[in-house]
Coordinates of C-alpha atoms and ligand atoms in Angstrom, one line a residue:
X1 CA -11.9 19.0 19.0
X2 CA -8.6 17.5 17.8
X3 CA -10.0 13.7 18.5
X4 CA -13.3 14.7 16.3
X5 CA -11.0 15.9 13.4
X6 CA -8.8 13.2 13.3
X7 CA -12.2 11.0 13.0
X8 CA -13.1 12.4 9.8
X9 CA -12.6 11.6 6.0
X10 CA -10.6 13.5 3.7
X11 CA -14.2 14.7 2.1
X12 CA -15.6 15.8 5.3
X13 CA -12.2 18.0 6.1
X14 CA -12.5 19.3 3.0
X15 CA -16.1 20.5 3.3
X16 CA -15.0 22.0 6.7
X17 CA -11.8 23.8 5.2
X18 CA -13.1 25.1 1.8
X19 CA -16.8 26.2 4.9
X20 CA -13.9 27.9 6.6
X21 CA -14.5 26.3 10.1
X22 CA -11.3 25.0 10.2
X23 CA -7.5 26.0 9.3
X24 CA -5.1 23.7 7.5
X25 CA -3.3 24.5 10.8
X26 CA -5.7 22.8 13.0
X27 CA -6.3 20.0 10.8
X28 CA -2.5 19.7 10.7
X29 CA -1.7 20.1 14.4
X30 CA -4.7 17.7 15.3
X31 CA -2.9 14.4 13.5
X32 CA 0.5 15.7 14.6
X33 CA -0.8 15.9 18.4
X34 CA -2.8 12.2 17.7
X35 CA 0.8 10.9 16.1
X36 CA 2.4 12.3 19.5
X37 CA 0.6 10.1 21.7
X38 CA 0.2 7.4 19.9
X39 CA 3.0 6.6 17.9
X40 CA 5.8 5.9 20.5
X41 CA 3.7 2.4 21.1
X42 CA 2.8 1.8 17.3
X43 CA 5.7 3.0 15.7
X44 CA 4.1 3.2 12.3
X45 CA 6.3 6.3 11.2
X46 CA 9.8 6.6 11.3
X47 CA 10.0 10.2 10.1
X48 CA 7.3 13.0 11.8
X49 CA 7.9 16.0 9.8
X50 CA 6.5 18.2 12.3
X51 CA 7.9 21.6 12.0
X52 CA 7.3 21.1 8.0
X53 CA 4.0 20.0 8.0
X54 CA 3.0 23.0 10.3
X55 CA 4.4 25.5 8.0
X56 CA 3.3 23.9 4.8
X57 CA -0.1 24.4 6.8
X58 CA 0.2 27.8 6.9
X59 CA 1.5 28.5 3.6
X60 CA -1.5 26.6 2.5
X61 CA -4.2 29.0 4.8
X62 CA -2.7 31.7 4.0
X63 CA -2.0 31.5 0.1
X64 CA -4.7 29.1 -1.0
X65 CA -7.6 28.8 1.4
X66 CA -8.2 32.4 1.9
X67 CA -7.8 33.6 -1.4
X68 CA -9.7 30.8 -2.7
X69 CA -12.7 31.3 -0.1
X70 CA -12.5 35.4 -1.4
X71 CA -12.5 34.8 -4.9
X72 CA -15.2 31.6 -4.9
X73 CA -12.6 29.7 -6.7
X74 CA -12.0 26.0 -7.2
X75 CA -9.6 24.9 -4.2
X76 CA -6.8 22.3 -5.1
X77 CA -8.1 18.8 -4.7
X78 CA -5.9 18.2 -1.2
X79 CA -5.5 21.6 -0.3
X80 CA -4.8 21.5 3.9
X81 CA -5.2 17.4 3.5
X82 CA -2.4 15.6 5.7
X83 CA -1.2 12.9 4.1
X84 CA 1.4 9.8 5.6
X85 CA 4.0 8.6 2.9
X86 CA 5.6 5.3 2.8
X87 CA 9.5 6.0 3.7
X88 CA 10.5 4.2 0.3
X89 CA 9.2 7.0 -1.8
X90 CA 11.9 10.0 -2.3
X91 CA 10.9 13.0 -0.5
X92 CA 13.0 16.1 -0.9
X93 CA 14.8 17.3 2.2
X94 CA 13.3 14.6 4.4
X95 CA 15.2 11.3 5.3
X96 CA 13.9 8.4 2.5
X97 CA 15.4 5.4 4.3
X98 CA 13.1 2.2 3.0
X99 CA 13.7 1.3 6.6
X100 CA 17.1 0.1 5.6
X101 CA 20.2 0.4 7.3
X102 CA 21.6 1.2 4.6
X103 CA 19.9 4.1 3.6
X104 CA 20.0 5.8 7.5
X105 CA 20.9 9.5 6.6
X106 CA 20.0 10.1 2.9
X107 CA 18.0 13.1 2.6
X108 CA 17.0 13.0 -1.9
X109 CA 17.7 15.9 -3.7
X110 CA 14.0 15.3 -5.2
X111 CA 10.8 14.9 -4.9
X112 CA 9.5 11.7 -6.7
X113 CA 6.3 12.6 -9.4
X114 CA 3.6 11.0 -6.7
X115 CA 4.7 13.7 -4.0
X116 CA 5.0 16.7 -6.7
X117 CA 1.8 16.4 -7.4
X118 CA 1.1 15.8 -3.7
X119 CA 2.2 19.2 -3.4
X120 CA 0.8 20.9 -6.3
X121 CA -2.7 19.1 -4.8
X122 CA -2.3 21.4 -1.8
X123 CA -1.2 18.0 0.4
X124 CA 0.2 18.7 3.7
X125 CA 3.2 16.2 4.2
X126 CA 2.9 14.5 8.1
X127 CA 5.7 11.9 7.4
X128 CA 7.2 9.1 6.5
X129 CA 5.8 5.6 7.5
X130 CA 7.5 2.4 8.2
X131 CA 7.7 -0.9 6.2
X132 CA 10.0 -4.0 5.8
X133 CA 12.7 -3.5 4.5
X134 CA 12.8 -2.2 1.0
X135 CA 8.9 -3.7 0.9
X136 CA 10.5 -6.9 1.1
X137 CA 7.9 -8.5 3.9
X138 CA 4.7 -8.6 4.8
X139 CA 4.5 -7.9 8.4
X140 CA 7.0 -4.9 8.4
X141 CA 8.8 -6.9 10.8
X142 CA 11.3 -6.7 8.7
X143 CA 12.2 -3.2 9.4
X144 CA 15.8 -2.3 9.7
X145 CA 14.1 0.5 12.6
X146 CA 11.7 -1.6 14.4
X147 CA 8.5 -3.5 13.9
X148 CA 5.0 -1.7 13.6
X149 CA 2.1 -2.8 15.6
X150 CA -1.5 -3.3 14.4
X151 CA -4.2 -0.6 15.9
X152 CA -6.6 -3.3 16.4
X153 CA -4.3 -5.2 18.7
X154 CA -0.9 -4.5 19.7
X155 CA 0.4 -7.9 19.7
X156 CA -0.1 -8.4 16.1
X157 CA 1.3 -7.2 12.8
X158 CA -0.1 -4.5 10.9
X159 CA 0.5 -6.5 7.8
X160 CA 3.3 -5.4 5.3
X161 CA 5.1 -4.1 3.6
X162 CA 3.0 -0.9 3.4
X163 CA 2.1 -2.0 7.5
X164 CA 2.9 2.0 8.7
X165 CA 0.5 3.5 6.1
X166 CA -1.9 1.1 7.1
X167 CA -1.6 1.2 11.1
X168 CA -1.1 5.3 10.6
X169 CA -4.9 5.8 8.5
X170 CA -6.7 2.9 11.1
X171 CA -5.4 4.7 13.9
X172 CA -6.0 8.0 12.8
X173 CA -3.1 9.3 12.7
X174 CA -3.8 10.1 9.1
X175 CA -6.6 10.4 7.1
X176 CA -4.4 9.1 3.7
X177 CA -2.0 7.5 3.0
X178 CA 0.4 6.5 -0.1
X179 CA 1.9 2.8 0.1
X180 CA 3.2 0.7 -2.7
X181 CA 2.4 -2.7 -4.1
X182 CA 4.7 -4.9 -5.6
X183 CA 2.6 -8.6 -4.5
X184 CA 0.4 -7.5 -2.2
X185 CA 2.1 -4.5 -0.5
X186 CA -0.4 -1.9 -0.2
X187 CA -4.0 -4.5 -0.6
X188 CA -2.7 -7.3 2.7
X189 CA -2.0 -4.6 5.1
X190 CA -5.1 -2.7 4.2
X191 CA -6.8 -5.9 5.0
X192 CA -5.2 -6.6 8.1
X193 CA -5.4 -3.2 9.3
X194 CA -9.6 -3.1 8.4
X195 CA -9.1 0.0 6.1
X196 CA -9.6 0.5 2.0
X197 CA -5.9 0.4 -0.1
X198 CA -6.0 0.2 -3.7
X199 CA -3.3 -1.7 -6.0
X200 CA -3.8 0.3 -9.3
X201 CA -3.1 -1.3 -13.1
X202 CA 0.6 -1.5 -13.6
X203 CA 2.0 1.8 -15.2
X204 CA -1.3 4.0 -14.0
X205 CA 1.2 5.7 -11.0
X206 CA 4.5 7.1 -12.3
X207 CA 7.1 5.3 -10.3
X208 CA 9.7 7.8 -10.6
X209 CA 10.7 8.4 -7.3
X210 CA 9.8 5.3 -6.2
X211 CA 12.8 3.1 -4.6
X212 CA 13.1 0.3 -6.8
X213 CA 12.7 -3.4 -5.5
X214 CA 11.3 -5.7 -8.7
X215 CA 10.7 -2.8 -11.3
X216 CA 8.1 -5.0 -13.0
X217 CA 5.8 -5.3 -10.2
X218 CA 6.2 -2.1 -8.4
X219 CA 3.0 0.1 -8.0
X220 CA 2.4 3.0 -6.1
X221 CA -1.3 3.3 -4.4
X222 CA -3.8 5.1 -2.1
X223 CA -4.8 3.6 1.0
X224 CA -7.4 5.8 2.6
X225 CA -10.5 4.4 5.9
X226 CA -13.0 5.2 2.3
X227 CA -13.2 4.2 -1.0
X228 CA -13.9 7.6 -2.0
X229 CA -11.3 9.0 0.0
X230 CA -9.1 6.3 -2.3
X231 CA -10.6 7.7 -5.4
X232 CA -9.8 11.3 -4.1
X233 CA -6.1 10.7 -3.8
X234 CA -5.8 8.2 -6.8
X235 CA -7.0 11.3 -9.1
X236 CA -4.2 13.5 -7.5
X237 CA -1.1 11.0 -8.2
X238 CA -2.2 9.0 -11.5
X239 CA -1.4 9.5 -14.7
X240 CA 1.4 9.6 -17.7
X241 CA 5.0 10.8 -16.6
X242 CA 7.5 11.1 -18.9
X243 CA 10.2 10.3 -16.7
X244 CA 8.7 6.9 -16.1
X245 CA 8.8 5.2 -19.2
X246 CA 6.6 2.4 -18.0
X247 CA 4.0 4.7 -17.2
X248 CA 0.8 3.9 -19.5
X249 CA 0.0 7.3 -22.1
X250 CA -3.6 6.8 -21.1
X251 CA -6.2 9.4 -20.4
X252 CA -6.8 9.5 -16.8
X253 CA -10.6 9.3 -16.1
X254 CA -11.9 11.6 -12.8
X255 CA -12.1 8.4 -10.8
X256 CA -14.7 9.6 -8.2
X257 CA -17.4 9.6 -11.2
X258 CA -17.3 5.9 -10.4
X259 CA -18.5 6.2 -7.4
X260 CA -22.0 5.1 -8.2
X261 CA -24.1 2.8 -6.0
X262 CA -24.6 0.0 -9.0
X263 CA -23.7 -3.5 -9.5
X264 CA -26.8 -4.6 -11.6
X265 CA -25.4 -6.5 -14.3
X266 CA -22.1 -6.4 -12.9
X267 CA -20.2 -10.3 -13.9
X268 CA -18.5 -11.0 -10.7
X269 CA -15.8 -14.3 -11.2
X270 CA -15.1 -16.2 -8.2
X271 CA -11.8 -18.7 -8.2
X272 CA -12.5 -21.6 -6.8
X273 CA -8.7 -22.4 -6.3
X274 CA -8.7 -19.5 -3.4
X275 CA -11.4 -21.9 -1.4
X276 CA -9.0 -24.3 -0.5
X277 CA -7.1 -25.4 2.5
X278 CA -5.4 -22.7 4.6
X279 CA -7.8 -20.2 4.2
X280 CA -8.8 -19.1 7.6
X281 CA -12.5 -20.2 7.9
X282 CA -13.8 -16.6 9.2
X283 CA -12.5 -15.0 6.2
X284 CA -13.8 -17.9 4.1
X285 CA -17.5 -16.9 4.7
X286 CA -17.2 -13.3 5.0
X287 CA -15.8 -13.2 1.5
X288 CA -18.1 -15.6 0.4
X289 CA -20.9 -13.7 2.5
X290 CA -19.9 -10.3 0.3
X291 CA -20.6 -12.5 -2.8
X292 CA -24.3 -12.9 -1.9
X293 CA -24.5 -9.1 -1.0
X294 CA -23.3 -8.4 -4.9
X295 CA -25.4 -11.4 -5.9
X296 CA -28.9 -9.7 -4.2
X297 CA -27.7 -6.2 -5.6
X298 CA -28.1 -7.0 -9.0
X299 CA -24.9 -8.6 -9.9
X300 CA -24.0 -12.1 -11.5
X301 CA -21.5 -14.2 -9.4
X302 CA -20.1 -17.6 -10.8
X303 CA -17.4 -19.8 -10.2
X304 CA -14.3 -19.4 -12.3
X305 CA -10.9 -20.8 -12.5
X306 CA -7.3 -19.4 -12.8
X307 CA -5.2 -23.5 -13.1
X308 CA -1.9 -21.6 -13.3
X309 CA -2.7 -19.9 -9.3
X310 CA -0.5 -22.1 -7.9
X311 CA 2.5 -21.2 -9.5
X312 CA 2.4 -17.7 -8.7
X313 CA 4.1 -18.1 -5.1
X314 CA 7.0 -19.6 -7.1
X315 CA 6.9 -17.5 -10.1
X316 CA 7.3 -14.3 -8.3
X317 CA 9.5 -15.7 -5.3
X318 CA 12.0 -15.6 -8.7
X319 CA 11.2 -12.8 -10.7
X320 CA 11.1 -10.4 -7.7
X321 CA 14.3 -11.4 -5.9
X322 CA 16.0 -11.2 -9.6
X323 CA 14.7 -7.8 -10.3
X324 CA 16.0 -6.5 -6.4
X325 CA 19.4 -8.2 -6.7
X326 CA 20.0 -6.3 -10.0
X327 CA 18.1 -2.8 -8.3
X328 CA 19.8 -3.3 -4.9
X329 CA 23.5 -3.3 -6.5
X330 CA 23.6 0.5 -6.4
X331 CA 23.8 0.6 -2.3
X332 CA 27.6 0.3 -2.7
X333 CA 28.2 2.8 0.6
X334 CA 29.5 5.6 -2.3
X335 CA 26.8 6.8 -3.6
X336 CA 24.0 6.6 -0.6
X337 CA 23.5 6.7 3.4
X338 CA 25.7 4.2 5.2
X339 CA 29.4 3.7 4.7
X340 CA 31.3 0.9 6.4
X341 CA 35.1 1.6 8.0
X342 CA 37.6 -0.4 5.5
X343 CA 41.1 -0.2 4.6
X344 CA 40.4 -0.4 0.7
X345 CA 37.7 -0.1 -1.7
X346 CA 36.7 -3.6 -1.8
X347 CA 35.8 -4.2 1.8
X348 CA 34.0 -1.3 2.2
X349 CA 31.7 -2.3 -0.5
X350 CA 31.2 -5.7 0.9
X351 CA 31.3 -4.5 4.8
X352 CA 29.0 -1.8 3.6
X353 CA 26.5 -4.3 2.4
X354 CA 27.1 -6.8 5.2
X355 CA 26.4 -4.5 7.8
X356 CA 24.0 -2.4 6.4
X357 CA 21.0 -4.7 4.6
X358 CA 19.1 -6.7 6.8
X359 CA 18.6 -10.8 6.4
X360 CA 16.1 -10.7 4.0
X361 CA 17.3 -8.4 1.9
X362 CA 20.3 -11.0 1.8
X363 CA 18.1 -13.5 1.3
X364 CA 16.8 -12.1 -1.4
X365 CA 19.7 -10.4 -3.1
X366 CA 21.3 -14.6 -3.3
X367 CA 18.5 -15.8 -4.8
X368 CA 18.0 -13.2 -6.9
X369 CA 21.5 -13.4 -8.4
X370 CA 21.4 -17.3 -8.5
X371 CA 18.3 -17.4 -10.5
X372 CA 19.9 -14.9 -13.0
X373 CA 23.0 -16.7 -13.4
X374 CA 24.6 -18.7 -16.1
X375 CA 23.3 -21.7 -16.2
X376 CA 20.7 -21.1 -14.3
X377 CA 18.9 -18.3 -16.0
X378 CA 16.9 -20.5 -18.3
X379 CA 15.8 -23.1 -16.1
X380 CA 14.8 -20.4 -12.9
X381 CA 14.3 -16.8 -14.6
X382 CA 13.2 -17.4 -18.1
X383 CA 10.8 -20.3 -17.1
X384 CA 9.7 -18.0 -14.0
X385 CA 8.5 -15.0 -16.9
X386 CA 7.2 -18.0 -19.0
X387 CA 5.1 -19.1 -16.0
X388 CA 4.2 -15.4 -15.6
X389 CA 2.3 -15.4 -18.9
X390 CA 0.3 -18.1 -18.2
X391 CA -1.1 -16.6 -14.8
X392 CA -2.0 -13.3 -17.1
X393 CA -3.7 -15.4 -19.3
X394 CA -5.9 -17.0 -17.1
X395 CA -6.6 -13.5 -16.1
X396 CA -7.7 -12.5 -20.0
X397 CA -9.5 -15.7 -20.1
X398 CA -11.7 -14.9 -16.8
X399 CA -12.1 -11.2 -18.2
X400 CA -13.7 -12.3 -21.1
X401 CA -17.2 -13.0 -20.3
X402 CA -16.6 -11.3 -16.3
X403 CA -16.0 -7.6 -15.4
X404 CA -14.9 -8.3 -12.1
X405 CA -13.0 -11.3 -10.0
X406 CA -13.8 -11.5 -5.9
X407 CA -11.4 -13.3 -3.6
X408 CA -9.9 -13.1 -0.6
X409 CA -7.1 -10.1 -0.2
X410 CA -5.1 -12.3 2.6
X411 CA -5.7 -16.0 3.7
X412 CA -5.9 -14.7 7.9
X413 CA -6.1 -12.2 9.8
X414 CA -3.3 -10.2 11.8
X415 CA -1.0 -12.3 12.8
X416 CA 1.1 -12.2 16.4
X417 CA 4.3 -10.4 16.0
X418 CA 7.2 -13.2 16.2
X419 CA 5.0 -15.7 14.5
X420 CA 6.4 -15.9 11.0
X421 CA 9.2 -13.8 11.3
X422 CA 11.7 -17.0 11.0
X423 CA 9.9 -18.8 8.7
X424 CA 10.2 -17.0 5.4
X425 CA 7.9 -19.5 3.9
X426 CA 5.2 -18.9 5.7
X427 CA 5.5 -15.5 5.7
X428 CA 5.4 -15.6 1.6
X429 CA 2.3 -17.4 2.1
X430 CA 0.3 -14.5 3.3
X431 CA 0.2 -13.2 -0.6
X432 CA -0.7 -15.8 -2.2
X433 CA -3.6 -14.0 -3.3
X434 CA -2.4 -10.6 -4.0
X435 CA 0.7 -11.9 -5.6
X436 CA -1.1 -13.5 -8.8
X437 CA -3.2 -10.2 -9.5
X438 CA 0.6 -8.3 -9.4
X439 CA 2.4 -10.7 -11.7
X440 CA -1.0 -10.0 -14.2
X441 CA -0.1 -6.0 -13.9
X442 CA -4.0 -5.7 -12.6
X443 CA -5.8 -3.4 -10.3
X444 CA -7.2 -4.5 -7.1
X445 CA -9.2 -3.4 -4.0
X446 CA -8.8 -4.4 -0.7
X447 CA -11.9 -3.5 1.4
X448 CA -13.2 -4.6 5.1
X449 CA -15.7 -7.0 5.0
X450 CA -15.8 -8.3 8.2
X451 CA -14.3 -9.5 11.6
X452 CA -12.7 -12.3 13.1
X453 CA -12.0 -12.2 16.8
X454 CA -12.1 -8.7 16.5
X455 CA -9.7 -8.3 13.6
X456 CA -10.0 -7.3 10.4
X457 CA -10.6 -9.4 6.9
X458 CA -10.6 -7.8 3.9
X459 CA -12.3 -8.6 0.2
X460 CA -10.0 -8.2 -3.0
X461 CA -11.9 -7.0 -5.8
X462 CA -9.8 -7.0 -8.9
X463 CA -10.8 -5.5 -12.8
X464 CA -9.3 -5.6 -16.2
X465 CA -6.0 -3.4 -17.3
X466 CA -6.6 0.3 -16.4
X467 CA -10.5 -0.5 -15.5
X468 CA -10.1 1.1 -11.7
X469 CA -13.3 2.5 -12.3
X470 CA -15.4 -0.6 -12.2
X471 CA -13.1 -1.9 -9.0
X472 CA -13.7 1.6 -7.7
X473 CA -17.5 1.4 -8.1
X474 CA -18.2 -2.6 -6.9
X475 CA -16.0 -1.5 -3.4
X476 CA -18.2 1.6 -3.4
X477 CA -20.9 -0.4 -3.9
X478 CA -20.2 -2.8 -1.3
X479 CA -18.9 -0.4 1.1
X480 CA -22.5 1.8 0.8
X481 CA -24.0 -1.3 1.9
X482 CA -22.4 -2.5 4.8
X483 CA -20.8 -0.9 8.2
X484 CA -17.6 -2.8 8.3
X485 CA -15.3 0.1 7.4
X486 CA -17.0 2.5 10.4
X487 CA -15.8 0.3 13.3
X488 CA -12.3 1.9 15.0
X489 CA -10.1 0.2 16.8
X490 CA -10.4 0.5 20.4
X491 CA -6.7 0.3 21.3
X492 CA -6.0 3.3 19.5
X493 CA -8.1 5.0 21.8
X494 CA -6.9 3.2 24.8
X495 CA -3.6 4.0 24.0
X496 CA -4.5 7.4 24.1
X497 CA -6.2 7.2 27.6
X498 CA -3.2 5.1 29.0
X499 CA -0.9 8.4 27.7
X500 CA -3.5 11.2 29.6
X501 CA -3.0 8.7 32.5
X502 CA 0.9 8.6 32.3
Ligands
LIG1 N1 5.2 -9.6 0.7 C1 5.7 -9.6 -0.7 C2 7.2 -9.6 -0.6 O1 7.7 -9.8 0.4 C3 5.2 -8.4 -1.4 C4 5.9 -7.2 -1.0 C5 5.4 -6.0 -1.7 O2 4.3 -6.0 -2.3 N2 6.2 -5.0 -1.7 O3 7.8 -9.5 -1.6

């Protein structure tokens, strides 16, 4: 029984909890026992909050399920749900680390607005997953705790930074998951990890709450095995917060209504600068194979450009570490988690640091503060936000006779672990497509759309400002019409058997 829940989709557990043939209990104590076994050889959280999840369970059968089965009334949109949240999102009472050293210990005294209205959604809290370190990676090797590994094959990277969300929901350990995005975050490991993750229009998602790394680029997101599953949890966390005051005063649309199996008409732009060397052949025709699917459903597909794509590596390689150099400065070992031994105030801020942020971090906090200072804050930053608004205007450009661009979400599949750990470089590379649509402040899909070698690719479908509901309806589309996002991966399950064996 607990395998077959853990197998199904937020929808189908709530059509068997609001039925009444199961308890947010058993829903609950099914993906804690499936974490249990297989977690100690993933590692893609680094918090279980059993004991809370279990009673926020019960609170949840007893006060809302029951009386809402009695009374025929409307049960809260996640109500008995289990949900996995990426550990750089404050959660009250529970350890919010961003899988830094630095933060090892810090419990917030709040909730951020995403996991309020978790709550208020009836949400049952599992844990918190892992990530590189302060989302600065995309392999979540860069973990101050640990790497994760990818369900589909241990020896590879679940992607990053958001890589626990994504190996948690592909192995089942959860049937949703919140990541965040700030170049690729939430849409790369989706990808790599063969499950749906949605980037949504800068300022949709209050950050508040949110650990900070480039405040201009940050987006929280749902990553879910469905694109309705994504719509689902989308609904429950978007929307105006006045403690954000970058988040957009927009009516929020109910985003499921999108879900509608139609493309006709539908003006799909493809870049041809994403068909160019380094892109892994595999993924090459399987994105270019989803094209054709959209073109015999109805929907127009032509080559576009975006000329300023190249400079988006190097554009957000400065605006990013800028932005965390300036965020980062508050871990000063007073206010937060770790404090370094020193004789006076000075070294303890600087051992503090030293000790407790990893090497990229480092990396990242010098070039951030090198590209913002005098005398070199016009030729690196200001040019950097210059360059910026030439990549968002090739965006408006496309979007003016196109409702829709289709590229790659990552240029490979999982990579081994080791690989690219030493070669920052190469590691920045894996965004090169995801970064571009973050610097533009768009929303974009990453969905599976086939296999290579038995991993994962996924297709990034990206739409105008706060139009998630065409995004939400071509991966709908696409998903309706192909079985990509049903296959499991089988080491998940061996893992499993190897534990009954132990
Ligand atoms: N991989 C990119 C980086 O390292 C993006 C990370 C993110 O989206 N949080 O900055």
């Amino acid at each position: 029984m607990a395998d077959q829940i853990t197998d199904l989709s937020a929808v189908e557990l709530r059509e068997r909890l609001v039925r009444g043939d199961i308890s947010a209990q058993e829903v609950t104590e099914a993906f804690l026992q499936r974490i249990h076994a297989l977690d100690p050889r993933l590692h893609a959280f680094l918090y279980v909050d059993t004991e809370g999840a279990i009673a926020q369970a019960r609170q949840v059968d007893e006060q809302v399920l029951t009386g809402a089965r009695r009374s025929g009334r409307e049960l809260p949109p996640l109500a008995g749900i289990p949900v996995a949240v990426k550990d750089n999102i404050c959660t009250k009472g529970i350890p919010t680390t961003c899988a830094s050293r630095i933060l090892e210990g810090w419990r917030p005294p709040y909730d951020a607005t995403v996991v309020e209205r978790l709550r208020r959604a009836g949400a049952i809290i599992l844990g918190k997953t892992n990530l590189d370190e302060f989302a600065m990676g995309s392999s979540t090797e860069n973990s101050g705790f640990g790497p994760t590994r990818n369900p589909w094959d241990l020896t590879r990277v679940p992607g990053g930074s958001s890589g626990g969300s994504a190996a948690a929901v592909a192995a089942g350990m959860a049937p949703l998951a919140l990541g965040s995005d700030t170049g690729g975050s939430i849409r790369q490991p989706a990808a790599l990890c063969g499950i749906v993750g949605l980037k949504p229009t800068y300022g949709r998602v209050s950050r508040y709450g949110l650990v900070a790394f480039a405040s201009s680029l940050d987006q929280i997101g749902p990553m879910a095995r469905t694109v309705t599953d994504c719509a689902i949890l989308l609904n429950v966390i978007a929307g105006n917060d006045p403690r954000d005051s970058t988040s957009a005063n927009l009516p929020c649309p109910d985003f499921t209504r999108a879900l509608q199996v139609e493309v006709r008409g539908l003006r799909i732009g493809i870049p041809r600068e994403c068909f160019v060397e380094g892109l892994q052949p595999e993924v090459r025709e399987a994105v270019l194979q989803a094209a054709r699917l959209f073109s015999d459903l109805g929907a127009v597909c032509e080559e576009i450009s975006l000329p300023h794509l190249d400079y988006a590596l190097p554009t957000y390689y400065l605006i990013a570490p800028a932005e965390a150099s300036s965020n980062l400065a508050r871990y000063d070992g007073v206010q937060y988690g770790y404090r370094a031994k020193a004789g006076d105030l000075y070294t303890m801020y600087a051992r503090t640091r030293r000790e407790g942020f990893g090497a990229e971090v480092k990396r990242r906090i010098m070039l951030g503060t090198y590209a913002l200072s005098a005398g070199y804050y016009e030729a690196f930053y200001l040019k950097a936000l210059q360059v910026r608004t030439l990549i968002k205007q090739d965006f408006d450009v496309a979007f003016q006779d196109h409702d829709l661009i289709l590229m790659p979400t990552s240029p490979t599949v999982a990579f081994p672990l080791g690989e690219k750990v030493t070669d920052p470089l190469q590691m920045y590379l894996n965004d090169i497509f995801t970064i571009p649509v973050s610097l533009a402040g768009l929303p974009g899909i990453s969905v599976p759309c086939g296999f290579a070698n038995g991993l994962p690719i996924g297709l990034q479908l990206v739409g105008r400002p706060f139009d998630e509901e065409t995004v939400l309806r071509a991966a709908f589309t696409f998903e309706q019409h192909t079985e990509y996002w049903k296959a499991r991966p089988v080491t998940s399950d061996t893992v499993t058997r190897d534990k009954v064996k132990e």
